[in-house]
PDB file of C-alpha atoms in Angstrom:
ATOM      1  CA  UNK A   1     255.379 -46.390 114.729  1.00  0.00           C
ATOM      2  CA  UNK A   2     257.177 -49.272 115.541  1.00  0.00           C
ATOM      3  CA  UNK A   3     257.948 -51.865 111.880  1.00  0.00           C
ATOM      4  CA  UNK A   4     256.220 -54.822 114.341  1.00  0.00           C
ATOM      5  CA  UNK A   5     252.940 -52.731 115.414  1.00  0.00           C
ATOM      6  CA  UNK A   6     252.638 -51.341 111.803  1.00  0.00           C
ATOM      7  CA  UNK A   7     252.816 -54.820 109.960  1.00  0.00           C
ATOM      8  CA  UNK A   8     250.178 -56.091 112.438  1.00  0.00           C
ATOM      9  CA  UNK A   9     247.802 -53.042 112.018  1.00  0.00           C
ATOM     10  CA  UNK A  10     248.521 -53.602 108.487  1.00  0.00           C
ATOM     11  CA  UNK A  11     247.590 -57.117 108.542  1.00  0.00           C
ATOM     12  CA  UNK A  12     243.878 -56.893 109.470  1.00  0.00           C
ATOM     13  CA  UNK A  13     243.306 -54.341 106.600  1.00  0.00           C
ATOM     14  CA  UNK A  14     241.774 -55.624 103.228  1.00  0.00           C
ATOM     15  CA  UNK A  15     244.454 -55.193 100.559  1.00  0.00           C
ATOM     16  CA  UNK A  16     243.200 -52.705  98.766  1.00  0.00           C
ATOM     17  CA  UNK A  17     243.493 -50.303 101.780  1.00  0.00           C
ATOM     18  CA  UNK A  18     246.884 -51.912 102.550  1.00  0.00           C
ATOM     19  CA  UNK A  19     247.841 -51.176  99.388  1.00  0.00           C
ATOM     20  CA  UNK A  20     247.397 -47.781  99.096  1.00  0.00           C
ATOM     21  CA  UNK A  21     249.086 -47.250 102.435  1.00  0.00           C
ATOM     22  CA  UNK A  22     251.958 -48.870 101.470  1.00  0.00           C
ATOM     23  CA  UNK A  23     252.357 -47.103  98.501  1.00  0.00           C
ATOM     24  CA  UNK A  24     251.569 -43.594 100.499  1.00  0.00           C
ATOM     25  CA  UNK A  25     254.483 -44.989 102.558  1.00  0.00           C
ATOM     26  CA  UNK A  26     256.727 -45.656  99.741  1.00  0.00           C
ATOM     27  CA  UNK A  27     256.188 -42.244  97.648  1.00  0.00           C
ATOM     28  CA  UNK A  28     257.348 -40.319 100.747  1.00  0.00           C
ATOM     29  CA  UNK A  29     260.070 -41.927 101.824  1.00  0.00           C
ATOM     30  CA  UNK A  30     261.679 -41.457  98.514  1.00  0.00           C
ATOM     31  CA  UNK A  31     260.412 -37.724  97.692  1.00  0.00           C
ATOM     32  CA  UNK A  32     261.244 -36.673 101.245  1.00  0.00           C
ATOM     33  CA  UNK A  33     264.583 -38.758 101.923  1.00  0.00           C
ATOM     34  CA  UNK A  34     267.428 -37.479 103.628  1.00  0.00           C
ATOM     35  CA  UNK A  35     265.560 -33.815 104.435  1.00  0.00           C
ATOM     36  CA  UNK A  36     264.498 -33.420 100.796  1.00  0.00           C
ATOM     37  CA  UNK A  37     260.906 -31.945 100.366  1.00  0.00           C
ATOM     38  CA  UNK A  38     260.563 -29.629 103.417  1.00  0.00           C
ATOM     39  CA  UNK A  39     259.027 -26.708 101.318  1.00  0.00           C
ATOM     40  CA  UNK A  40     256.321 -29.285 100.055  1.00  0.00           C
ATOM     41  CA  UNK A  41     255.775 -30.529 103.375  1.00  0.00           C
ATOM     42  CA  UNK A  42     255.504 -26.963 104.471  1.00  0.00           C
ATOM     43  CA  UNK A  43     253.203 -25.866 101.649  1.00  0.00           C
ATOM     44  CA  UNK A  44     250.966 -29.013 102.327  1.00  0.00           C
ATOM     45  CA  UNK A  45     250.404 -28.460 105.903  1.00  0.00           C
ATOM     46  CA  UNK A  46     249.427 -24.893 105.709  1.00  0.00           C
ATOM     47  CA  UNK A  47     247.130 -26.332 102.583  1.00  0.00           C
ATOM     48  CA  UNK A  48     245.672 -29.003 105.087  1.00  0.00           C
ATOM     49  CA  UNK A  49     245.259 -26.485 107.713  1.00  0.00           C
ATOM     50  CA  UNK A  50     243.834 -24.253 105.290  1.00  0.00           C
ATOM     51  CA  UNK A  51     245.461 -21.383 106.816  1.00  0.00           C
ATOM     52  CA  UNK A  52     246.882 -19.755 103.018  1.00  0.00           C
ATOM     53  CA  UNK A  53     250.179 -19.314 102.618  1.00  0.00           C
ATOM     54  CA  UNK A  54     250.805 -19.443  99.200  1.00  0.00           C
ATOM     55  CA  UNK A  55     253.190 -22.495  97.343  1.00  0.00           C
ATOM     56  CA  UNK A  56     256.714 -22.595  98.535  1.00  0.00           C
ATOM     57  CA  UNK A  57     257.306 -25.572  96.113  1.00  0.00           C
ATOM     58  CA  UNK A  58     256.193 -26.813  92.568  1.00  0.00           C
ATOM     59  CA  UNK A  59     252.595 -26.857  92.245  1.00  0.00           C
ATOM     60  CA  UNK A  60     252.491 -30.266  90.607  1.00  0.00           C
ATOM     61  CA  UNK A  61     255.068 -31.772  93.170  1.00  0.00           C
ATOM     62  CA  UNK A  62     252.321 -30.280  96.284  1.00  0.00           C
ATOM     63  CA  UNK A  63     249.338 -31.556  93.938  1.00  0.00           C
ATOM     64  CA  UNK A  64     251.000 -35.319  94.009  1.00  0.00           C
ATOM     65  CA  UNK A  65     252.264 -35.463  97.674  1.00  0.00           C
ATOM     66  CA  UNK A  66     248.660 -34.144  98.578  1.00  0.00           C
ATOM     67  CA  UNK A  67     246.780 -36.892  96.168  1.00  0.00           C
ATOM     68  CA  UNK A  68     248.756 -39.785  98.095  1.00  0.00           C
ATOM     69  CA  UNK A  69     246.351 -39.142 101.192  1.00  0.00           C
ATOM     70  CA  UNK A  70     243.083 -39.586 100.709  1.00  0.00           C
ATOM     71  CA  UNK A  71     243.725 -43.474  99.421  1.00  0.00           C
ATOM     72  CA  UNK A  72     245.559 -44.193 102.392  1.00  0.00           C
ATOM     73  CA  UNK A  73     243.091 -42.526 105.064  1.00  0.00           C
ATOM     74  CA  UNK A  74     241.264 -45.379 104.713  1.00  0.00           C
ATOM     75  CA  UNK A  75     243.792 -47.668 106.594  1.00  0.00           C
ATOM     76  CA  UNK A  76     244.743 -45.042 109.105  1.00  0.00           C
ATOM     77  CA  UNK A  77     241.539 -44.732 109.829  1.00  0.00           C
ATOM     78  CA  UNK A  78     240.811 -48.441 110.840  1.00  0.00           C
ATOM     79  CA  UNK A  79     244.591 -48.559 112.474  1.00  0.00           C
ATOM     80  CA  UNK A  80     244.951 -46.040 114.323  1.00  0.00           C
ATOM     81  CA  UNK A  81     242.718 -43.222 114.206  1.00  0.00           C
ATOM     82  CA  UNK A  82     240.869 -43.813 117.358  1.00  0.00           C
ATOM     83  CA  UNK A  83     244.196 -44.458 119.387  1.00  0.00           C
ATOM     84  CA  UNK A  84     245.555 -41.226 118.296  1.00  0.00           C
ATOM     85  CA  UNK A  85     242.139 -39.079 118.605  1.00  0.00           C
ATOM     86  CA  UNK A  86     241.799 -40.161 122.155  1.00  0.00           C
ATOM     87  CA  UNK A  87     245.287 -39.738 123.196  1.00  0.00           C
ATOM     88  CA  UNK A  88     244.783 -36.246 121.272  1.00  0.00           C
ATOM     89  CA  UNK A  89     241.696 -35.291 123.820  1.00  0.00           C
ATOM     90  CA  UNK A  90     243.093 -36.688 127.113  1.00  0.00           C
ATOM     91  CA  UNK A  91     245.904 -34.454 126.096  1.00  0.00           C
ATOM     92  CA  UNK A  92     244.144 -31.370 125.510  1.00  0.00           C
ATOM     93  CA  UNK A  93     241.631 -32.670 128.401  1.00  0.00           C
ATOM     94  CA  UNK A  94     244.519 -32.042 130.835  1.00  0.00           C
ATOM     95  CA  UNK A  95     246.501 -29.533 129.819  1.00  0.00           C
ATOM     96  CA  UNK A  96     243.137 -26.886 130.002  1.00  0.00           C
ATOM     97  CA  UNK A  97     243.429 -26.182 133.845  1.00  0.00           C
ATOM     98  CA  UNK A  98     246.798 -25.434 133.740  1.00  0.00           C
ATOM     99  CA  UNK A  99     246.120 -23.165 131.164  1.00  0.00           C
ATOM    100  CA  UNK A 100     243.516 -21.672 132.777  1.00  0.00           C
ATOM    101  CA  UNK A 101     245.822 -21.135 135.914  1.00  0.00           C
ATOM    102  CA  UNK A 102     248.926 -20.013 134.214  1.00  0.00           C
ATOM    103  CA  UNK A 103     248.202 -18.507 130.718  1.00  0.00           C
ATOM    104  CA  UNK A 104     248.232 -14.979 132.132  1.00  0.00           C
ATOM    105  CA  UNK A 105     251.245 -14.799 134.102  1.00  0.00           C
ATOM    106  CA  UNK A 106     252.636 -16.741 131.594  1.00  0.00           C
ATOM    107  CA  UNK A 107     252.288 -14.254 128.428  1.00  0.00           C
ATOM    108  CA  UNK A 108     252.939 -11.307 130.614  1.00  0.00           C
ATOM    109  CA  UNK A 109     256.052 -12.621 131.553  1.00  0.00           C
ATOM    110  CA  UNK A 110     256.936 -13.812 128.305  1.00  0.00           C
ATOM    111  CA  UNK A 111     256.561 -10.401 126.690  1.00  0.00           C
ATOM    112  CA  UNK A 112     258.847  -9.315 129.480  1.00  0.00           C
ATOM    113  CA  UNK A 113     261.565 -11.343 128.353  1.00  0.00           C
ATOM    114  CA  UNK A 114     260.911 -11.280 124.467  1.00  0.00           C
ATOM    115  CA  UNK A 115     259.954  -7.263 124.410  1.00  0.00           C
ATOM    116  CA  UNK A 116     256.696  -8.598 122.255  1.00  0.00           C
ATOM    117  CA  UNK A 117     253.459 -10.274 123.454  1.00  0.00           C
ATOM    118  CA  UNK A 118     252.013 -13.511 121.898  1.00  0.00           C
ATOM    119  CA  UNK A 119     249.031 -13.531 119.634  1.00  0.00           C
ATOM    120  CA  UNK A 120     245.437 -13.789 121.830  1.00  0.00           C
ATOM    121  CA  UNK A 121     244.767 -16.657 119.161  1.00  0.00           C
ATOM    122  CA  UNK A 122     247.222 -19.055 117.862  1.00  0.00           C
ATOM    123  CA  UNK A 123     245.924 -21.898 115.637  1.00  0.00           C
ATOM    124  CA  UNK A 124     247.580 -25.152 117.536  1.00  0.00           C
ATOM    125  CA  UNK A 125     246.917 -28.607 116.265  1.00  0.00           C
ATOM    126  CA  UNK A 126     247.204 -31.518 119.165  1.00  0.00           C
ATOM    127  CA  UNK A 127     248.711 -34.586 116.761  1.00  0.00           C
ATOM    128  CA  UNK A 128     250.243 -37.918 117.290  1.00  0.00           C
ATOM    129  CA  UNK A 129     253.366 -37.594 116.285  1.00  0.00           C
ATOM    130  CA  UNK A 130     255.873 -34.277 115.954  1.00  0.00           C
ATOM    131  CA  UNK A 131     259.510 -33.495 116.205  1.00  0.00           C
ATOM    132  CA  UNK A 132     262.005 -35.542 118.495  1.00  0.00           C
ATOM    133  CA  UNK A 133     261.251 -32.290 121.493  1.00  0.00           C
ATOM    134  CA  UNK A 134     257.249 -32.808 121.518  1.00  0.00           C
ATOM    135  CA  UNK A 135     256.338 -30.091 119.271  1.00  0.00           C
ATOM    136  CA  UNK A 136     257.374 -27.858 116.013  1.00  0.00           C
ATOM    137  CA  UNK A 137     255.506 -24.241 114.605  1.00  0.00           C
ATOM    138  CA  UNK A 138     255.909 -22.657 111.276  1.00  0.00           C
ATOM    139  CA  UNK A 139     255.450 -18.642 110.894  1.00  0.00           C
ATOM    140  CA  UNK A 140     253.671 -16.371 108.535  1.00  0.00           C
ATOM    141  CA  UNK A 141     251.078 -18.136 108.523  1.00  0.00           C
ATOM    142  CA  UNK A 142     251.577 -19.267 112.276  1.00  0.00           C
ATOM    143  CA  UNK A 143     250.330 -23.313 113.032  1.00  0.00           C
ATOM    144  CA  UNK A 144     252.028 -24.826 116.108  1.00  0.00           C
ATOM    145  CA  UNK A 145     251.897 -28.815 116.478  1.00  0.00           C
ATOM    146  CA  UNK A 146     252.107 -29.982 119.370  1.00  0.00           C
ATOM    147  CA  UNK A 147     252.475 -34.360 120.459  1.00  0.00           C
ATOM    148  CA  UNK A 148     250.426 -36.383 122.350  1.00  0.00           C
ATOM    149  CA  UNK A 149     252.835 -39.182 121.514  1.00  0.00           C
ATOM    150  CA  UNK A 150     254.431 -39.608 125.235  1.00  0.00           C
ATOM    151  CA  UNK A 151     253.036 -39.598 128.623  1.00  0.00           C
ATOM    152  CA  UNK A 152     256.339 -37.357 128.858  1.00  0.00           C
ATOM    153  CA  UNK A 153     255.008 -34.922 126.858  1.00  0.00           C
ATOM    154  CA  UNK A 154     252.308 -34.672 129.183  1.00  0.00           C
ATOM    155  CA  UNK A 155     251.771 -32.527 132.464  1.00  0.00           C
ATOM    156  CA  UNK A 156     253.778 -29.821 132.859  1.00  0.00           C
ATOM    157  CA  UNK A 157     255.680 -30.595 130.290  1.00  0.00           C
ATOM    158  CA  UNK A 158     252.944 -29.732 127.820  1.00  0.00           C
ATOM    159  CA  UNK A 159     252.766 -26.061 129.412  1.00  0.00           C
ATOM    160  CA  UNK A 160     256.606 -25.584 128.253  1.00  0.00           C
ATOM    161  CA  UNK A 161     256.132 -27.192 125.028  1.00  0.00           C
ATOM    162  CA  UNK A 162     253.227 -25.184 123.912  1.00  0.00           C
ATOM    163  CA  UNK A 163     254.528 -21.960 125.226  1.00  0.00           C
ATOM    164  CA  UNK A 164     257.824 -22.912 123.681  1.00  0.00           C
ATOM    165  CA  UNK A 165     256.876 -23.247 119.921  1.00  0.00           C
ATOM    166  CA  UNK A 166     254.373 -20.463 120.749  1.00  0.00           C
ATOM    167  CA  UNK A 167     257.128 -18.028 121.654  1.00  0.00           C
ATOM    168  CA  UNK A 168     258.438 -18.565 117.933  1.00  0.00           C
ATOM    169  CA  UNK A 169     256.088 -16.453 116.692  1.00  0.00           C
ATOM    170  CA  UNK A 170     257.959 -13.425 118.171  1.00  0.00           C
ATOM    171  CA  UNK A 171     261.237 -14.870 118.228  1.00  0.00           C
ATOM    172  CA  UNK A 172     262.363 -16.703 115.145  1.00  0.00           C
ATOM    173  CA  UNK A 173     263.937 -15.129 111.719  1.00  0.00           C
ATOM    174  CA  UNK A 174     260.384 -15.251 109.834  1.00  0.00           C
ATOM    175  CA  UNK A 175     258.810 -13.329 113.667  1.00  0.00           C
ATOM    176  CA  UNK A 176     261.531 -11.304 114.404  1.00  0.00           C
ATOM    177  CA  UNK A 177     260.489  -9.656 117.534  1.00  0.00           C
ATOM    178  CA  UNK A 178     262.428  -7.256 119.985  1.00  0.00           C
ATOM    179  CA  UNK A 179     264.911  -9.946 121.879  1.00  0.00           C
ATOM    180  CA  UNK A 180     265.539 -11.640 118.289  1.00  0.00           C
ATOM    181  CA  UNK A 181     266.645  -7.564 116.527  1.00  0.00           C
ATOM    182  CA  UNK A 182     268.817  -6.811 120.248  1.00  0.00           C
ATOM    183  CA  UNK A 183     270.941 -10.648 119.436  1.00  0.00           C
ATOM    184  CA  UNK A 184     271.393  -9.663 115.910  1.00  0.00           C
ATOM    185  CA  UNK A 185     272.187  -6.283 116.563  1.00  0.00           C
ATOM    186  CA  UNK A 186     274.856  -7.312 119.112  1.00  0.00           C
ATOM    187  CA  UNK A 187     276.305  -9.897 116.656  1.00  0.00           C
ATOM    188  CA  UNK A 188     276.988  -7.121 114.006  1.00  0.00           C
ATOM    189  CA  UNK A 189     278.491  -4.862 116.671  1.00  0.00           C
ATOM    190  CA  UNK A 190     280.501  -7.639 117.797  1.00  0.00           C
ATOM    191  CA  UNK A 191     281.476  -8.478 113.636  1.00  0.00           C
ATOM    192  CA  UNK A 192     281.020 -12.385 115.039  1.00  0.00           C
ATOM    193  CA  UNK A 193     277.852 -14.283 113.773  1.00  0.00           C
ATOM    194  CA  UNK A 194     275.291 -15.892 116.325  1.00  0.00           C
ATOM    195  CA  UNK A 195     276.241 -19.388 116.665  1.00  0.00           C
ATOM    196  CA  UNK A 196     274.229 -22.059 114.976  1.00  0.00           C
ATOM    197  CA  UNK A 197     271.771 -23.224 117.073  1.00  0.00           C
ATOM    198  CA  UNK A 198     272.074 -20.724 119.571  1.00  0.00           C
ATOM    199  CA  UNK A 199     268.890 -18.908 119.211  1.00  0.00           C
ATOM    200  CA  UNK A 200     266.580 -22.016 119.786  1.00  0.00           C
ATOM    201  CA  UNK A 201     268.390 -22.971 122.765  1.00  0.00           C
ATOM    202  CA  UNK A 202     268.126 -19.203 123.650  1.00  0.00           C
ATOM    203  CA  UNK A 203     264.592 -19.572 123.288  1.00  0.00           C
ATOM    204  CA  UNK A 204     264.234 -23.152 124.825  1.00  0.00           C
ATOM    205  CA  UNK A 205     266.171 -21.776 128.049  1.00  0.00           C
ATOM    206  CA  UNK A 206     264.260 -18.642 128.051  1.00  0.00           C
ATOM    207  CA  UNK A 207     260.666 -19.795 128.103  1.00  0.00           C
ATOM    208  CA  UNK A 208     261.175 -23.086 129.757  1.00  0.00           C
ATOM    209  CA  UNK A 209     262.798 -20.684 133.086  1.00  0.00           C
ATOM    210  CA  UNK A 210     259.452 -18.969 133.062  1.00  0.00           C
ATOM    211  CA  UNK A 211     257.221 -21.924 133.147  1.00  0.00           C
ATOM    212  CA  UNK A 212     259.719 -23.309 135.748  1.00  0.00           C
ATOM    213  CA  UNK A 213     259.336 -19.657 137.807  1.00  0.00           C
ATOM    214  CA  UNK A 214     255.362 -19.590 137.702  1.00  0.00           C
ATOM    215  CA  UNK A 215     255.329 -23.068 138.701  1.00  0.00           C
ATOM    216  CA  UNK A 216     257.201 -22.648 141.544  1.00  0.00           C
ATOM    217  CA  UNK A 217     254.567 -19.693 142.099  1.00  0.00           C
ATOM    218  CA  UNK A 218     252.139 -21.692 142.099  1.00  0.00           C
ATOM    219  CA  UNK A 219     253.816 -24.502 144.635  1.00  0.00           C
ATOM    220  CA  UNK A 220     255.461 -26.924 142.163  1.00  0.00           C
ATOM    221  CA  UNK A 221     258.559 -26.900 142.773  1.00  0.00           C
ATOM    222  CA  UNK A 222     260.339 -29.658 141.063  1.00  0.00           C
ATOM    223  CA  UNK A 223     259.763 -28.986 138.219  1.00  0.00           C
ATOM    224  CA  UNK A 224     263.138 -29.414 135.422  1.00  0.00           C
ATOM    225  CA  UNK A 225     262.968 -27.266 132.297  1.00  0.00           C
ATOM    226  CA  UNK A 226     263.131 -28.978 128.824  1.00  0.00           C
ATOM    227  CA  UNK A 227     266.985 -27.585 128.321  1.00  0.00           C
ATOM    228  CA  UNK A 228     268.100 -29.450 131.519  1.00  0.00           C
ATOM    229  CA  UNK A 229     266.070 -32.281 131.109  1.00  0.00           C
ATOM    230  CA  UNK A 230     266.759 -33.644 128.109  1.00  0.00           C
ATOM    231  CA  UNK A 231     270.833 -32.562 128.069  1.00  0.00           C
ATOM    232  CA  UNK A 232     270.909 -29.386 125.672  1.00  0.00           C
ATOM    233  CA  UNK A 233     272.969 -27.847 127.315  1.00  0.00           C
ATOM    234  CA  UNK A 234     275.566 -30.130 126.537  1.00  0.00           C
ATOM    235  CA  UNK A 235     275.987 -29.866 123.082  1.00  0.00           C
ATOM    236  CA  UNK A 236     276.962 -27.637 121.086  1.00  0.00           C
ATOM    237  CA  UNK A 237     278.756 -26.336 123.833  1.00  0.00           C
ATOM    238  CA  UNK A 238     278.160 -26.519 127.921  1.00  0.00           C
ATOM    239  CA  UNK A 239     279.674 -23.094 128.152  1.00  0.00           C
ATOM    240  CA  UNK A 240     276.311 -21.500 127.031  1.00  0.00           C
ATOM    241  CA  UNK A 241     274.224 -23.026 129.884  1.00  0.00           C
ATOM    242  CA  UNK A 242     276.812 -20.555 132.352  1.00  0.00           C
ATOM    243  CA  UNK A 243     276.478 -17.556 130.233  1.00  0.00           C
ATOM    244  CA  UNK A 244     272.525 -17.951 129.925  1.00  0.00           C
ATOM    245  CA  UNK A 245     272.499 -18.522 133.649  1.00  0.00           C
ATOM    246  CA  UNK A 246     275.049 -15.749 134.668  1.00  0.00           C
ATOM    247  CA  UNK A 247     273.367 -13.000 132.465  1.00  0.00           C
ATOM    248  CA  UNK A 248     269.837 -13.772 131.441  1.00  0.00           C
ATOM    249  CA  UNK A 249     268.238 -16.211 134.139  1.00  0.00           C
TER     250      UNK A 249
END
């Protein structure tokens, strides 16, 4: 949220509620600067989601990260909650027929490529605000989020992004599928080590080509992957983006 928008949401709550926001706020900012926390974060989401998972950090550091919400619902609730649940449904609203139309091809094609098919069911949670790319999943137990933050998000774009963080789950280091075994097995050959970030943009190339493909199928045919679009290709290093085109496209 932008610091102008928030202090005027803020100022029409009564100040209890703003209170308790602001001290929600404050708490994690400081418990989860500079990347610190991410293994209470993780635990709390799968806790929230309810999907198990077990506690990757201190139980009394989950237990006080968790306590900080429920007095600050309150003001998200009169700020912003009906923004974001309505963006949240047009979202979904829209992306359903081109689900409908392309789910199929899409996971047959995508178990092509990855050696593995997806889950029939994958728990996905339509929020308003993600990761800088639209969307993040964890594994083992599997929750994708997806954002409804950006009309750019929207679209086709929402068909790559939630077939993108879907295709974790059978291509990641906690979902190690059949493509994800074959790159580690040929970095061990090779006695060189994948390169860092390598295997998402593997996987960010790979899926967004075969939204891309069954679009054009279906008579869209200007549509730009995610990787082009928003310039991954040009770092770590632009040489990938002629390898991954020259060998796997």
């Amino acid at each position: 949220l932008q610091a102008a928008s928030l202090e005027c949401a803020l100022e029409r709550l009564r100040a209890e509620q703003r209170a308790a926001f602001e001290h929600a706020r404050d708490y994690y900012r400081q418990a989860f600067a500079n990347g610190a926390g991410g293994l209470v974060l993780l635990s709390m989401r799968w806790r929230l989601a309810e999907l198990g998972g077990g506690n990757l950090a201190a139980p009394a550091q989950i237990a006080a990260a968790v306590a900080e919400l429920a007095p600050a619902t309150p003001a998200y609730e009169a700020c912003w909650w009906r923004e974001h649940d309505e963006r949240n449904r047009r979202w979904i609203a829209s992306l359903m027929p081109l689900l409908a139309a392309n789910e199929e091809a899409l996971r047959a094609r995508l178990a092509e490529l990855y050696g593995l098919p997806l889950a029939r069911s994958l728990p996905v949670e339509v929020v308003g605000y993600t990761s800088v790319d639209g969307g993040n999943a964890v594994l083992n137990p599997h929750q994708l989020l997806i954002s409804s933050a950006s009309s750019w998000y929207g679209g086709h774009t929402a068909l790559e992004t939630l077939f993108r963080e879907a295709s974790q789950t059978i291509f990641s280091q906690r979902a190690p599928g059949p493509l994800w075994q074959a790159l580690q097995n040929a970095s061990t050959s090779a006695g060189k080590p994948v390169p860092q970030d390598f295997s998402r943009l593997l996987l960010t190339f790979t899926t967004g080509k075969a939204v891309q493909a069954r679009l054009v199928e279906q008579g869209v045919s200007d549509y730009v992957p995610y990787v082009y679009r928003d310039g991954l290709f040009t770092w770590p290093s632009p040489v990938y983006r002629e390898v991954l085109e020259r060998v796997w496209q």
